[in-house]
């Protein structure tokens, strides 16, 4: 078991444009602030085939706990992809949000035993 959780950064070159260096800096900063070891930043272009599948493969190969992305607009449809959340937490820099892969069970109602 690792002492420090691992994350990868992800961005689309065409979405970041001239802000790519700034977006990479923000990813590094968020990883450090949240206590992640940032293994790498994955940068895809608009012509990358099957970007979601490739990103999921990187997550699995690195055994990453999280993917940090500047904004949801770096994903198709500007939505956080459910298949990615199934394998890692997704953290957006702006707005600051975490899409957790694990959901806690609901709290028991009164009269039910706690497990």
PDB file of C-alpha atoms in Angstrom:
ATOM      1  CA  UNK A   1       0.000   0.000   0.000  1.00  0.00           C
ATOM      2  CA  UNK A   2       1.292   3.444  -0.914  1.00  0.00           C
ATOM      3  CA  UNK A   3       1.735   6.128   1.706  1.00  0.00           C
ATOM      4  CA  UNK A   4       0.765   8.886  -0.723  1.00  0.00           C
ATOM      5  CA  UNK A   5      -2.088   8.494  -3.234  1.00  0.00           C
ATOM      6  CA  UNK A   6      -1.168   8.869  -6.896  1.00  0.00           C
ATOM      7  CA  UNK A   7      -2.838  11.172  -9.386  1.00  0.00           C
ATOM      8  CA  UNK A   8      -2.438  11.988 -13.029  1.00  0.00           C
ATOM      9  CA  UNK A   9      -3.318  15.251 -14.664  1.00  0.00           C
ATOM     10  CA  UNK A  10      -5.296  15.440 -17.884  1.00  0.00           C
ATOM     11  CA  UNK A  11      -5.964  18.177 -20.375  1.00  0.00           C
ATOM     12  CA  UNK A  12      -6.834  18.720 -23.996  1.00  0.00           C
ATOM     13  CA  UNK A  13      -4.330  20.869 -25.865  1.00  0.00           C
ATOM     14  CA  UNK A  14      -7.055  22.425 -28.028  1.00  0.00           C
ATOM     15  CA  UNK A  15      -9.170  23.345 -24.999  1.00  0.00           C
ATOM     16  CA  UNK A  16      -6.288  24.850 -23.008  1.00  0.00           C
ATOM     17  CA  UNK A  17      -4.835  26.677 -26.001  1.00  0.00           C
ATOM     18  CA  UNK A  18      -2.367  29.359 -24.938  1.00  0.00           C
ATOM     19  CA  UNK A  19      -3.249  28.606 -21.276  1.00  0.00           C
ATOM     20  CA  UNK A  20      -1.756  25.099 -21.397  1.00  0.00           C
ATOM     21  CA  UNK A  21       1.260  25.963 -19.222  1.00  0.00           C
ATOM     22  CA  UNK A  22      -1.043  27.675 -16.715  1.00  0.00           C
ATOM     23  CA  UNK A  23      -3.438  24.705 -16.707  1.00  0.00           C
ATOM     24  CA  UNK A  24      -0.524  22.341 -16.043  1.00  0.00           C
ATOM     25  CA  UNK A  25       0.629  24.571 -13.184  1.00  0.00           C
ATOM     26  CA  UNK A  26      -2.876  24.552 -11.696  1.00  0.00           C
ATOM     27  CA  UNK A  27      -3.015  20.742 -11.944  1.00  0.00           C
ATOM     28  CA  UNK A  28       0.340  20.415 -10.153  1.00  0.00           C
ATOM     29  CA  UNK A  29      -0.752  22.872  -7.486  1.00  0.00           C
ATOM     30  CA  UNK A  30      -4.060  21.094  -6.843  1.00  0.00           C
ATOM     31  CA  UNK A  31      -2.318  17.710  -6.618  1.00  0.00           C
ATOM     32  CA  UNK A  32       0.178  19.039  -4.092  1.00  0.00           C
ATOM     33  CA  UNK A  33      -2.491  20.831  -2.054  1.00  0.00           C
ATOM     34  CA  UNK A  34      -4.611  17.663  -1.861  1.00  0.00           C
ATOM     35  CA  UNK A  35      -1.641  15.449  -0.975  1.00  0.00           C
ATOM     36  CA  UNK A  36      -1.310  13.506  -4.230  1.00  0.00           C
ATOM     37  CA  UNK A  37       1.873  12.311  -5.891  1.00  0.00           C
ATOM     38  CA  UNK A  38       1.384  13.581  -9.456  1.00  0.00           C
ATOM     39  CA  UNK A  39       2.790  10.818 -11.662  1.00  0.00           C
ATOM     40  CA  UNK A  40       2.317  12.610 -14.992  1.00  0.00           C
ATOM     41  CA  UNK A  41       0.151  14.985 -16.970  1.00  0.00           C
ATOM     42  CA  UNK A  42      -1.527  13.425 -19.994  1.00  0.00           C
ATOM     43  CA  UNK A  43      -2.058  15.835 -22.893  1.00  0.00           C
ATOM     44  CA  UNK A  44      -4.266  14.836 -25.817  1.00  0.00           C
ATOM     45  CA  UNK A  45      -5.147  16.768 -28.940  1.00  0.00           C
ATOM     46  CA  UNK A  46      -8.415  17.044 -30.834  1.00  0.00           C
ATOM     47  CA  UNK A  47      -7.423  14.201 -33.170  1.00  0.00           C
ATOM     48  CA  UNK A  48      -6.494  11.678 -30.478  1.00  0.00           C
ATOM     49  CA  UNK A  49      -8.405   8.462 -31.140  1.00  0.00           C
ATOM     50  CA  UNK A  50     -10.529   7.136 -28.258  1.00  0.00           C
ATOM     51  CA  UNK A  51      -9.248   9.656 -25.685  1.00  0.00           C
ATOM     52  CA  UNK A  52     -11.388   8.349 -22.821  1.00  0.00           C
ATOM     53  CA  UNK A  53     -10.260   4.756 -23.327  1.00  0.00           C
ATOM     54  CA  UNK A  54      -6.636   5.870 -23.549  1.00  0.00           C
ATOM     55  CA  UNK A  55      -6.963   7.954 -20.397  1.00  0.00           C
ATOM     56  CA  UNK A  56      -8.508   5.036 -18.509  1.00  0.00           C
ATOM     57  CA  UNK A  57      -5.611   2.834 -19.675  1.00  0.00           C
ATOM     58  CA  UNK A  58      -3.125   5.371 -18.287  1.00  0.00           C
ATOM     59  CA  UNK A  59      -5.025   5.458 -14.977  1.00  0.00           C
ATOM     60  CA  UNK A  60      -4.822   1.670 -14.750  1.00  0.00           C
ATOM     61  CA  UNK A  61      -1.162   1.472 -15.827  1.00  0.00           C
ATOM     62  CA  UNK A  62      -0.093   4.087 -13.283  1.00  0.00           C
ATOM     63  CA  UNK A  63      -2.532   2.722 -10.678  1.00  0.00           C
ATOM     64  CA  UNK A  64      -3.748   6.283 -10.152  1.00  0.00           C
ATOM     65  CA  UNK A  65      -6.264   7.096  -7.464  1.00  0.00           C
ATOM     66  CA  UNK A  66      -7.363  10.345  -9.103  1.00  0.00           C
ATOM     67  CA  UNK A  67      -7.400  12.330 -12.336  1.00  0.00           C
ATOM     68  CA  UNK A  68      -7.036  16.089 -11.987  1.00  0.00           C
ATOM     69  CA  UNK A  69      -8.390  18.205 -14.832  1.00  0.00           C
ATOM     70  CA  UNK A  70      -8.571  22.012 -15.206  1.00  0.00           C
ATOM     71  CA  UNK A  71     -12.306  22.014 -16.033  1.00  0.00           C
ATOM     72  CA  UNK A  72     -14.942  19.573 -17.239  1.00  0.00           C
ATOM     73  CA  UNK A  73     -14.683  21.147 -20.708  1.00  0.00           C
ATOM     74  CA  UNK A  74     -11.611  18.990 -21.290  1.00  0.00           C
ATOM     75  CA  UNK A  75     -13.977  16.008 -21.645  1.00  0.00           C
ATOM     76  CA  UNK A  76     -16.365  15.409 -24.547  1.00  0.00           C
ATOM     77  CA  UNK A  77     -19.664  17.127 -23.906  1.00  0.00           C
ATOM     78  CA  UNK A  78     -18.091  19.055 -21.002  1.00  0.00           C
ATOM     79  CA  UNK A  79     -19.291  16.296 -18.664  1.00  0.00           C
ATOM     80  CA  UNK A  80     -17.299  14.119 -16.300  1.00  0.00           C
ATOM     81  CA  UNK A  81     -17.367  10.641 -17.899  1.00  0.00           C
ATOM     82  CA  UNK A  82     -18.899   7.950 -15.685  1.00  0.00           C
ATOM     83  CA  UNK A  83     -16.512   5.222 -16.963  1.00  0.00           C
ATOM     84  CA  UNK A  84     -13.592   7.318 -15.704  1.00  0.00           C
ATOM     85  CA  UNK A  85     -15.219   7.864 -12.297  1.00  0.00           C
ATOM     86  CA  UNK A  86     -15.598   4.081 -12.078  1.00  0.00           C
ATOM     87  CA  UNK A  87     -11.792   3.710 -11.997  1.00  0.00           C
ATOM     88  CA  UNK A  88     -10.590   6.918 -10.287  1.00  0.00           C
ATOM     89  CA  UNK A  89     -11.786  10.026  -8.559  1.00  0.00           C
ATOM     90  CA  UNK A  90     -11.997  12.989 -10.917  1.00  0.00           C
ATOM     91  CA  UNK A  91     -11.017  16.357  -9.493  1.00  0.00           C
ATOM     92  CA  UNK A  92     -11.688  19.611 -11.318  1.00  0.00           C
ATOM     93  CA  UNK A  93      -9.582  22.670 -10.586  1.00  0.00           C
ATOM     94  CA  UNK A  94     -12.311  25.113 -11.626  1.00  0.00           C
ATOM     95  CA  UNK A  95     -14.731  24.816 -10.017  1.00  0.00           C
ATOM     96  CA  UNK A  96     -13.092  22.963  -7.145  1.00  0.00           C
ATOM     97  CA  UNK A  97     -15.030  19.726  -7.201  1.00  0.00           C
ATOM     98  CA  UNK A  98     -14.397  16.024  -6.637  1.00  0.00           C
ATOM     99  CA  UNK A  99     -16.337  13.253  -8.332  1.00  0.00           C
ATOM    100  CA  UNK A 100     -15.763  10.296  -6.021  1.00  0.00           C
ATOM    101  CA  UNK A 101     -15.652   6.758  -7.337  1.00  0.00           C
ATOM    102  CA  UNK A 102     -16.901   5.327  -4.060  1.00  0.00           C
ATOM    103  CA  UNK A 103     -20.277   6.205  -2.650  1.00  0.00           C
ATOM    104  CA  UNK A 104     -20.956   5.768   1.027  1.00  0.00           C
ATOM    105  CA  UNK A 105     -24.027   3.731   1.927  1.00  0.00           C
ATOM    106  CA  UNK A 106     -26.919   5.799   3.273  1.00  0.00           C
ATOM    107  CA  UNK A 107     -27.125   6.372   6.996  1.00  0.00           C
ATOM    108  CA  UNK A 108     -29.489   3.934   8.699  1.00  0.00           C
ATOM    109  CA  UNK A 109     -32.838   5.287   9.732  1.00  0.00           C
ATOM    110  CA  UNK A 110     -33.811   5.350  13.395  1.00  0.00           C
ATOM    111  CA  UNK A 111     -34.214   1.902  14.871  1.00  0.00           C
ATOM    112  CA  UNK A 112     -31.877   0.123  12.452  1.00  0.00           C
ATOM    113  CA  UNK A 113     -28.555  -1.202  13.740  1.00  0.00           C
ATOM    114  CA  UNK A 114     -25.361   0.535  12.644  1.00  0.00           C
ATOM    115  CA  UNK A 115     -22.955  -1.691  10.725  1.00  0.00           C
TER     116      UNK A 115
END
